[in-house]
Short mmCIF file of C-alpha atoms and ligand atoms in Angstrom, two decimals:
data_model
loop_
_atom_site.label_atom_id
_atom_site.label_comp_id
_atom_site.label_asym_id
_atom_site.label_seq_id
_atom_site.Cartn_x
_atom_site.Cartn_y
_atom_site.Cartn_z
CA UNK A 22 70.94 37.89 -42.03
CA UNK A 23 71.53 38.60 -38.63
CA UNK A 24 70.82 35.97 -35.82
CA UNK A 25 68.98 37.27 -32.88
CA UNK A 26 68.63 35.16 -29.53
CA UNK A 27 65.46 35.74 -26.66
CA UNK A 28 66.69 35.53 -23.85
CA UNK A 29 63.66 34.99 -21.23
CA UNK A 30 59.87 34.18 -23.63
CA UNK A 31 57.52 35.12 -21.44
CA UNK A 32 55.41 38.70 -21.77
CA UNK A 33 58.44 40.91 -23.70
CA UNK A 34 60.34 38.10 -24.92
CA UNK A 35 57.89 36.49 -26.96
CA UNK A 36 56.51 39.33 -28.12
CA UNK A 37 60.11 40.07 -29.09
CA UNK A 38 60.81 36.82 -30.88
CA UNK A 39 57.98 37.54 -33.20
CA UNK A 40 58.71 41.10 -34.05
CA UNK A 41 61.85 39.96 -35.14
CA UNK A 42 60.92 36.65 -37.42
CA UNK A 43 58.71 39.46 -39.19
CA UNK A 44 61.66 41.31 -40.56
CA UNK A 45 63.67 40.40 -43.47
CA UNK A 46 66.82 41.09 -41.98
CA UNK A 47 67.22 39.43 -38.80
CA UNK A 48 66.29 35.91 -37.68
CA UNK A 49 65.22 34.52 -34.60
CA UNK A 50 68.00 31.65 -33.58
CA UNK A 51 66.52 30.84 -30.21
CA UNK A 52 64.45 31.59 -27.62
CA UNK A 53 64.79 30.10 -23.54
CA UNK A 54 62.59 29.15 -20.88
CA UNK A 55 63.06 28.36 -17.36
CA UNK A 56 60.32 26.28 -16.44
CA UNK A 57 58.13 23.51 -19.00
CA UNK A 58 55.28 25.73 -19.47
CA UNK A 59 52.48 26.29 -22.05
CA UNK A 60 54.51 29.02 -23.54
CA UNK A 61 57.64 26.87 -23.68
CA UNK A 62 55.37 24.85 -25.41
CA UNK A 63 53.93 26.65 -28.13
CA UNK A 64 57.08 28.46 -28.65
CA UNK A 65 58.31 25.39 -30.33
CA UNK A 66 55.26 23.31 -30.98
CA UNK A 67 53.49 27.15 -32.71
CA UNK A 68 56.03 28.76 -33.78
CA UNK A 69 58.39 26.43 -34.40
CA UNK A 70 61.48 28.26 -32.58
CA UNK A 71 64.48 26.39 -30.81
CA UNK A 72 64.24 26.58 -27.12
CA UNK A 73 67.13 26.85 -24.74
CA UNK A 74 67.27 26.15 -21.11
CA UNK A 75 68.15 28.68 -18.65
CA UNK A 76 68.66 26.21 -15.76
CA UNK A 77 70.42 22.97 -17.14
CA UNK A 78 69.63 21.29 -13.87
CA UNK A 79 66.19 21.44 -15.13
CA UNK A 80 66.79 19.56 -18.58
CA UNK A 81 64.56 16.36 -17.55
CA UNK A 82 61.65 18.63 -16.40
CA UNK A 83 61.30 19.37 -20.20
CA UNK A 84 62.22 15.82 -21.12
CA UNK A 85 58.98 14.74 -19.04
CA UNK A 86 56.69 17.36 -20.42
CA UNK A 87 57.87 16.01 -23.75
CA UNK A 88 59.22 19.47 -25.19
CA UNK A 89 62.25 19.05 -27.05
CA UNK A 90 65.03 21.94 -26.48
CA UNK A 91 68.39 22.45 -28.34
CA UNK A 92 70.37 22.89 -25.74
CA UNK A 93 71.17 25.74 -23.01
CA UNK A 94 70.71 29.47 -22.82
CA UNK A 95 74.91 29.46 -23.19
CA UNK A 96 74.40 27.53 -26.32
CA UNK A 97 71.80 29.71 -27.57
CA UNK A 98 74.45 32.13 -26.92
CA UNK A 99 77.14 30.97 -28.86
CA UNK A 100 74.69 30.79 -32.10
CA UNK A 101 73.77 35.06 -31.67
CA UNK A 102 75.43 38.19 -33.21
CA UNK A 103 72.77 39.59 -30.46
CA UNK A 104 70.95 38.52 -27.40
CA UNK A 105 67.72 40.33 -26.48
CA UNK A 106 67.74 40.08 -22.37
CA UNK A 107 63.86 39.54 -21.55
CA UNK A 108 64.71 37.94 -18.51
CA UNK A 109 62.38 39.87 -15.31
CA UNK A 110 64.43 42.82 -13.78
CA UNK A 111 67.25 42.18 -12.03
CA UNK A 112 68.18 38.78 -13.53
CA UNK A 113 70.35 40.52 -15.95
CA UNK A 114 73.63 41.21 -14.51
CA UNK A 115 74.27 37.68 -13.56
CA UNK A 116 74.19 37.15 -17.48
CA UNK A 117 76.01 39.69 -18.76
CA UNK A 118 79.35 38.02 -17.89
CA UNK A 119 77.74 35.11 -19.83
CA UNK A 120 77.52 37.81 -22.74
CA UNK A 121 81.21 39.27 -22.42
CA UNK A 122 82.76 35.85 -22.21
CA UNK A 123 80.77 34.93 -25.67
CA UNK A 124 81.68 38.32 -27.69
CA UNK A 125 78.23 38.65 -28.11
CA UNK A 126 76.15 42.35 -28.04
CA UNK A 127 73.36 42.46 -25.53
CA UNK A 128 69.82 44.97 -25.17
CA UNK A 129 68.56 44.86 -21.89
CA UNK A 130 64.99 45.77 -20.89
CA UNK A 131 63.26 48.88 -18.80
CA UNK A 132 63.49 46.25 -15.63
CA UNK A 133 67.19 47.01 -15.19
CA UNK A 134 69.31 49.64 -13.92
CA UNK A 135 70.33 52.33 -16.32
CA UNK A 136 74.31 51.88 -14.75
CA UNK A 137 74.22 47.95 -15.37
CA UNK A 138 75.15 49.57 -19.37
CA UNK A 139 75.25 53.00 -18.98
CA UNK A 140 73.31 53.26 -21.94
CA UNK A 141 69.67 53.58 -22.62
CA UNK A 142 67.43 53.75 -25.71
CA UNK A 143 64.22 55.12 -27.56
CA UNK A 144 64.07 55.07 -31.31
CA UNK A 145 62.97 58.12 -31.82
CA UNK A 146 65.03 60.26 -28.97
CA UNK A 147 68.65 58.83 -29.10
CA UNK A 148 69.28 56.07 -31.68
CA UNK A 149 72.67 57.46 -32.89
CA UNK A 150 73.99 56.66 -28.90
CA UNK A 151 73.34 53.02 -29.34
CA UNK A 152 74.59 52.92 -32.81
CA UNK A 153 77.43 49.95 -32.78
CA UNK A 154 77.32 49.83 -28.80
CA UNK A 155 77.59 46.27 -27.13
CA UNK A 156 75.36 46.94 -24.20
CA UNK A 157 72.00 49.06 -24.42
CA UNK A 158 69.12 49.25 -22.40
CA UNK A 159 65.30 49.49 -24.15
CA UNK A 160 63.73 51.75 -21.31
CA UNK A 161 60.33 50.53 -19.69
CA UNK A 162 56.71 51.03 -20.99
CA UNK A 163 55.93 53.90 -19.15
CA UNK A 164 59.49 55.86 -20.07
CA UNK A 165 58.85 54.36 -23.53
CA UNK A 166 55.35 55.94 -23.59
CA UNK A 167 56.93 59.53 -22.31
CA UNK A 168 59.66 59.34 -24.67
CA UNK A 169 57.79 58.88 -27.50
CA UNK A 170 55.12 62.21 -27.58
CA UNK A 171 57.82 64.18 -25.70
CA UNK A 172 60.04 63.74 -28.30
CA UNK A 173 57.54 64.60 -30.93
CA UNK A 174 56.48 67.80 -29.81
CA UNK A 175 60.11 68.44 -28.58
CA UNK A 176 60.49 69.97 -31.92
CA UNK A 177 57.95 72.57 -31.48
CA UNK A 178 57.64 73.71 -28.04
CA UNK A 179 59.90 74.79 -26.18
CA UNK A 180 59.19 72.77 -23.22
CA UNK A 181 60.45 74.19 -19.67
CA UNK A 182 59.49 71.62 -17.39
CA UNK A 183 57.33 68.46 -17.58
CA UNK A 184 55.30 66.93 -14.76
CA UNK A 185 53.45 63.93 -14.73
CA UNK A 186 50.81 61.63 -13.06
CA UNK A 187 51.20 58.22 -13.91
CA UNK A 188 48.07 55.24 -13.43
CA UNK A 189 50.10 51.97 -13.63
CA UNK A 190 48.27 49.23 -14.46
CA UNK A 191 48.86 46.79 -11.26
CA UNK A 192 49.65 42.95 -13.24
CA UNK A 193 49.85 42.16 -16.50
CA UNK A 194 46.31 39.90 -17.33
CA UNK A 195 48.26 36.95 -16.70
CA UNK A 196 49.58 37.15 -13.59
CA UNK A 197 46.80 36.04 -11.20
CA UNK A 198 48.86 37.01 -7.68
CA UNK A 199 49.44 40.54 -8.32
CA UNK A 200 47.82 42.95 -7.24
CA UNK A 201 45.83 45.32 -6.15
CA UNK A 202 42.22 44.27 -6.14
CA UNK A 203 40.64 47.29 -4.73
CA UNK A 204 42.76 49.37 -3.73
CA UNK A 205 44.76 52.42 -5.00
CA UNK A 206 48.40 52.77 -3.86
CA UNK A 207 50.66 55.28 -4.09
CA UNK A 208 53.67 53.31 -6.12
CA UNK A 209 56.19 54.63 -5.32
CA UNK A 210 54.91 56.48 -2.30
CA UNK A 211 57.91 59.22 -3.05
CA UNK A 212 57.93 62.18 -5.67
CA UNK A 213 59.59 61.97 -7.61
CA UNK A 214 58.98 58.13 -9.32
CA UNK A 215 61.52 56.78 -11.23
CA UNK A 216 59.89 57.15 -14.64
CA UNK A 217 61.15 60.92 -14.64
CA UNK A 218 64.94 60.66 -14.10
CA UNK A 219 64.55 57.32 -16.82
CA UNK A 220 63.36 59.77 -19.04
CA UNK A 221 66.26 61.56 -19.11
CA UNK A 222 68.75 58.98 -19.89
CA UNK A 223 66.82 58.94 -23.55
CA UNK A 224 66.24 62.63 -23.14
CA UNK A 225 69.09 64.60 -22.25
CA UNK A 226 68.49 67.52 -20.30
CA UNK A 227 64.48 67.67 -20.10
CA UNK A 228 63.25 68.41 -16.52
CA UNK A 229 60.66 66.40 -15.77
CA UNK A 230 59.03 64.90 -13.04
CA UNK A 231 56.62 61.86 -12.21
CA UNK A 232 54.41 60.39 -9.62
CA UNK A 233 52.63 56.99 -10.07
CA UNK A 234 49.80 55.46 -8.75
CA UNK A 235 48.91 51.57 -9.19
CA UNK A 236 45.24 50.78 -10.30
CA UNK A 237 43.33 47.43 -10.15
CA UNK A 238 43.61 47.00 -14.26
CA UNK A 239 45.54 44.61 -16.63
CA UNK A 240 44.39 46.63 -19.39
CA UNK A 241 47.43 49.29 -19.98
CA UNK A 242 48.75 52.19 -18.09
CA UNK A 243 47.15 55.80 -18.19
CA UNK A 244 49.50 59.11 -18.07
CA UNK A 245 48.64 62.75 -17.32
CA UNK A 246 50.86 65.06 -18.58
CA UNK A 247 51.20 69.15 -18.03
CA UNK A 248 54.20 70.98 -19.81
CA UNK A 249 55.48 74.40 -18.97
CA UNK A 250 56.20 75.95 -22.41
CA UNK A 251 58.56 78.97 -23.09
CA UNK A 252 56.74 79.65 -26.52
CA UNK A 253 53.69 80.40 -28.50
CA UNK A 254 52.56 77.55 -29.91
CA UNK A 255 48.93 76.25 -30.96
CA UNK A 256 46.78 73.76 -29.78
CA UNK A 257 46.20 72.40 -33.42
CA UNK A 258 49.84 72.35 -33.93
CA UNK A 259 50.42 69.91 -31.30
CA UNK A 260 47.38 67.79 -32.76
CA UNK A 261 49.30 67.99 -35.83
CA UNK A 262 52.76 66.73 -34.60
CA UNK A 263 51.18 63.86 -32.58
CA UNK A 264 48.88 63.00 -35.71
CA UNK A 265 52.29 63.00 -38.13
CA UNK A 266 54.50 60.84 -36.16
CA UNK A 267 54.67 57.00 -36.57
CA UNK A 268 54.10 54.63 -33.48
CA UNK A 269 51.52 57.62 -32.03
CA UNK A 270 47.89 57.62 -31.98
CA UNK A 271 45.56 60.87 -31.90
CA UNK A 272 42.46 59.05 -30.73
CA UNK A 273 39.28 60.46 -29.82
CA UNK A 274 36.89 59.58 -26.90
CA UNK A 275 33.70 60.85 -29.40
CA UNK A 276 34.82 57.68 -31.18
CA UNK A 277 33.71 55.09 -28.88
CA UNK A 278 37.78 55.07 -27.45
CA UNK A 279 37.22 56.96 -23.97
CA UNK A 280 38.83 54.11 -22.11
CA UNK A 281 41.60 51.79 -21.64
CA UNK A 282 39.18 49.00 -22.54
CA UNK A 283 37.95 50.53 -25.31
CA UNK A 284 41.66 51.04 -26.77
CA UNK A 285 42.34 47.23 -26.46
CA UNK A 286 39.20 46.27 -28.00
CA UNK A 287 40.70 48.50 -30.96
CA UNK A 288 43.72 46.43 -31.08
CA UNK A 289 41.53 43.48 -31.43
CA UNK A 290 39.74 45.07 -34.47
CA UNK A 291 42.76 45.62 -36.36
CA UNK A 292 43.36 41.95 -35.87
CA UNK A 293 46.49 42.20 -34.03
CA UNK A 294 48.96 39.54 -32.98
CA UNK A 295 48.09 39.03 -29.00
CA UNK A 296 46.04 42.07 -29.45
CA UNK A 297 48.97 44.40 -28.97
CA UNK A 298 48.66 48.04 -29.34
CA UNK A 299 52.47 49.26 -30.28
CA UNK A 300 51.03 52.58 -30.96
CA UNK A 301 51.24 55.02 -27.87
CA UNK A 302 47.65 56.52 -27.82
CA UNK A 303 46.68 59.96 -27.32
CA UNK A 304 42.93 61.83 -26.43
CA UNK A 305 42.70 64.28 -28.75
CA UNK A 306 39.83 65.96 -26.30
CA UNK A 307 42.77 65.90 -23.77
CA UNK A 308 45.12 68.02 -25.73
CA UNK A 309 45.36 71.73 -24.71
CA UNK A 310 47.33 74.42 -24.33
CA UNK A 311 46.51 77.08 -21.55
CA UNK A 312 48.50 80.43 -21.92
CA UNK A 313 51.98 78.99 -21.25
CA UNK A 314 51.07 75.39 -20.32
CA UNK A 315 50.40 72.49 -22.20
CA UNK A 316 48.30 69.34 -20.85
CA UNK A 317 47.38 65.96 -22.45
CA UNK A 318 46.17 62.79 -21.44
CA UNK A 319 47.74 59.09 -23.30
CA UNK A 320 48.03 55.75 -22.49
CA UNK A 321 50.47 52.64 -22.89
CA UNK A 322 50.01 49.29 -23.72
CA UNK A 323 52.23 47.97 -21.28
CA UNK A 324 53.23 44.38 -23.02
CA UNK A 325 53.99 45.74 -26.49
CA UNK A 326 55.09 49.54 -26.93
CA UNK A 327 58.80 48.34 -26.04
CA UNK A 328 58.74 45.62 -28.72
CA UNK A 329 59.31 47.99 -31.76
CA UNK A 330 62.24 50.05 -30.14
CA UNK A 331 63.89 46.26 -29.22
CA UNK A 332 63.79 45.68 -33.36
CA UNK A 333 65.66 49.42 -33.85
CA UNK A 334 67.91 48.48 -31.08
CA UNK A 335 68.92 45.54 -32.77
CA UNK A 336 69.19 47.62 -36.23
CA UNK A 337 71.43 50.05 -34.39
CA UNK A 338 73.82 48.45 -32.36
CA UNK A 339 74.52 45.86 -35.32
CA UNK A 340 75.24 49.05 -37.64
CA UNK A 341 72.88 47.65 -39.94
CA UNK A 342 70.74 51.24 -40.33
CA UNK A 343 72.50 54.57 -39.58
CA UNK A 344 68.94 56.12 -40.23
CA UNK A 345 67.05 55.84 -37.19
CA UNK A 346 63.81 57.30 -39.53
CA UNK A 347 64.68 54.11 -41.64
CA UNK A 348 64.67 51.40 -38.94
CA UNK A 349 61.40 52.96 -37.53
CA UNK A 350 60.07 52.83 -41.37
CA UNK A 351 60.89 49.12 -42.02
CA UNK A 352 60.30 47.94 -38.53
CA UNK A 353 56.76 49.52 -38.52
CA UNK A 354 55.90 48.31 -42.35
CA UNK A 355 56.69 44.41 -41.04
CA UNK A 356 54.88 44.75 -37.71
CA UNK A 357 51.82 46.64 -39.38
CA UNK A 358 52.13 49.75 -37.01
CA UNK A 359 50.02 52.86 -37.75
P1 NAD B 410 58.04 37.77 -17.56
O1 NAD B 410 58.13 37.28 -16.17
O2 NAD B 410 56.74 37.77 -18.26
O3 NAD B 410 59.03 36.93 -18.48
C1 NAD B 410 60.34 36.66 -18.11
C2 NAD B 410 60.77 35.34 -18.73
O4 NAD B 410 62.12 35.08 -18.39
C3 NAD B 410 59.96 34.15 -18.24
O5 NAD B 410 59.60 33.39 -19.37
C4 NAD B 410 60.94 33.36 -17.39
O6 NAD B 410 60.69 31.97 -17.52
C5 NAD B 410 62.26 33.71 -18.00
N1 NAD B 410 63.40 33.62 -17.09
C6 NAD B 410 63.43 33.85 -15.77
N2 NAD B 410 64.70 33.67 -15.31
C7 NAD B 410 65.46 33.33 -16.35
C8 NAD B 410 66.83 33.03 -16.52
N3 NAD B 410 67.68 33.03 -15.48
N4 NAD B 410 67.26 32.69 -17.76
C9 NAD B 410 66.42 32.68 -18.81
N5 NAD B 410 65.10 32.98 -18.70
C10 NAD B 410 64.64 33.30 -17.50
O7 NAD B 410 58.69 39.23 -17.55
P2 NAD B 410 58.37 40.43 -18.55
O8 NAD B 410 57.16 41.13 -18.09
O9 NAD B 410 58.45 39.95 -19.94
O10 NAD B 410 59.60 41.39 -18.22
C11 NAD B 410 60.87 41.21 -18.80
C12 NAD B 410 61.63 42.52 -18.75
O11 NAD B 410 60.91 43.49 -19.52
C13 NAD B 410 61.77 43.13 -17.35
O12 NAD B 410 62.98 43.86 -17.31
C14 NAD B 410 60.60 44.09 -17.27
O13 NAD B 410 60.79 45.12 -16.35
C15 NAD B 410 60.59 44.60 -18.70
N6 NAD B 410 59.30 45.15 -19.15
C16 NAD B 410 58.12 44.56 -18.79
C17 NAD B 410 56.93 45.12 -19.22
C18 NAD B 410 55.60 44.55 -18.82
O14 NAD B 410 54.66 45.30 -18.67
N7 NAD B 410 55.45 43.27 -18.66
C19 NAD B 410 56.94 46.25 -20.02
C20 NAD B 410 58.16 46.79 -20.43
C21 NAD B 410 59.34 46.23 -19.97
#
């Protein structure tokens, strides 16, 4: 059984921790906070997982809110075969010396740099890179998102150049001094974003190319995608692809699903943990191909799609599935993904 530390239980992390504890091959051994918060609290109160510290200094805080920890995040450390980093961007290099000194293998998240491991990773695009590496990077939501149907119809179209228009959601729901509130802002104001060249550090060679707007929403991101193709392909057979492949959803607006909203009341229906949606959703109305383009609208659900790829990440760096069609397969039966 391997032991798997969170490192940073907030939005990812926790989502993380709980992704893991469902499979049968990989334990959760801790999980670390930096402040005495309600989360901090139910992660050992509710779930009953050891919490670390990440700032000693802060030890009594936690005494005072009566939440008993086991110790600090280098402790937590010293108990892993594997950290997951879930820390916010940019936190992560000041740990990774923490990491080398303890022999232990780290997976970033989408928040870092691609150089602070020079290694990135989607499940389903380029598992075998990762395979026994010590550092890897899970790329963000949105690449995550790309990554996913790209790759899918990869297979079948000979894609030429992708370009795409990217609604960000602008907070998560619980972050209450983010923004926008009514506005819509260019973010980044520069072609291209940085979604694009992410891409291609799970996708070698693709040309593509993003822009991204934020939106005032909490509820998911939306992307707009049109593909030059080189070949003849149908409309149907792309339906087909995207209807075939795990962790993708062929969803259709007739159904009562023509929104954002709409797809997280969904989640809620199928009785999901936090009322994720893991499952990268596209509108079937949206899918078309004209002569030699192809277009099609999807969204992300920005606090969960990651969390699956973090389990394969684990699977492969560990060498504990050479199959990355395997690790998807068990990951998915444990989580309940369509
Ligand atoms: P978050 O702010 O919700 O959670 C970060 C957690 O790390 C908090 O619990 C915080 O207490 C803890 N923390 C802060 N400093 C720490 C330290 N020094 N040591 C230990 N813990 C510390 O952030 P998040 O949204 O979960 O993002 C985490 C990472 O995942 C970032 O790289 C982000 O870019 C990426 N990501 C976020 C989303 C999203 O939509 N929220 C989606 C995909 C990827």
């Amino acid at each position: 059984m391997i032991s798997v530390a969170i490192n940073g239980y907030g939005t990812i992390g926790k989502r993380v921790a709980d992704a893991v504890a469902a499979q049968d091959d990989m334990k959760v051994v801790g999980v670390s906070k930096t402040r005495p918060n309600y989360e901090a609290r139910t992660a050992v109160e509710e779930k009953n997982y050891d919490l670390y510290i990440g700032i000693p200094e802060r030890e009594s805080l936690f005494k005072e809110a009566g939440i008993e920890i086991a110790g600090t995040v280098e402790d937590m450390v010293q108990e892993a075969d594997i950290v997951v980093d879930c820390t916010p961007g940019n936190i992560g290099p000041q740990n990774l010396e923490m990491y080398k000194k303890a022999g232990v293998k780290a997976i970033y998240q989408g928040g870092e740099d691609h150089d602070l491991t020079g290694l990135s990773f989607n499940s389903f695009s380029n598992y075998d890179d990762s395979y026994g590496a010590d550092y890897t990077r899970v790329v963000s939501c949105n690449t995550t998102g790309l990554t996913r149907t790209l790759s899918t119809i990869d297979p079948i179209v000979d894609i030429q150049k992708v370009r795409a228009v990217m609604v960000r959601r602008g907070s998560d729901p619980s972050e209450v001094k983010k923004g926008p509130i009514n506005a819509i802002v260019p973010n980044p104001p520069k072609v291209p974003s940085h979604h694009g060249p992410d891409v291609k550090t799970v996708m070698n060679g693709i040309d593509v190319t993003t822009m991204a707007l934020l939106v005032p929403t909490t509820l998911m991101h939306q992307h707009n995608l049109m593909i030059e193709i080189g070949n003849e392909v149908e409309t149907e057979e792309i339906i087909d692809a995207l209807e075939k492949r795990s962790r993708v959803l062929v969803v259709e607006a007739n159904e009562g699903l023509g929104s954002t909203a709409e797809l997280m009341e969904y989640a809620k229906e199928l009785g999901r943990n936090r009322n994720d949606l893991y499952e990268i959703p596209v509108w079937k109305e949206s899918i078309n191909v004209v002569g030699k383009e192809l277009f099609y609208m999807q969204a992300v659900h920005q606090e969960s799609d990651v969390v699956p790829e973090n389990v394969d990440a684990i699977r492969a760096m560990l060498e504990m599935e050479s199959d990355n069609e395997k690790s998807i397969a068990k990951t998915n039966k444990a989580m309940g993904i369509l």
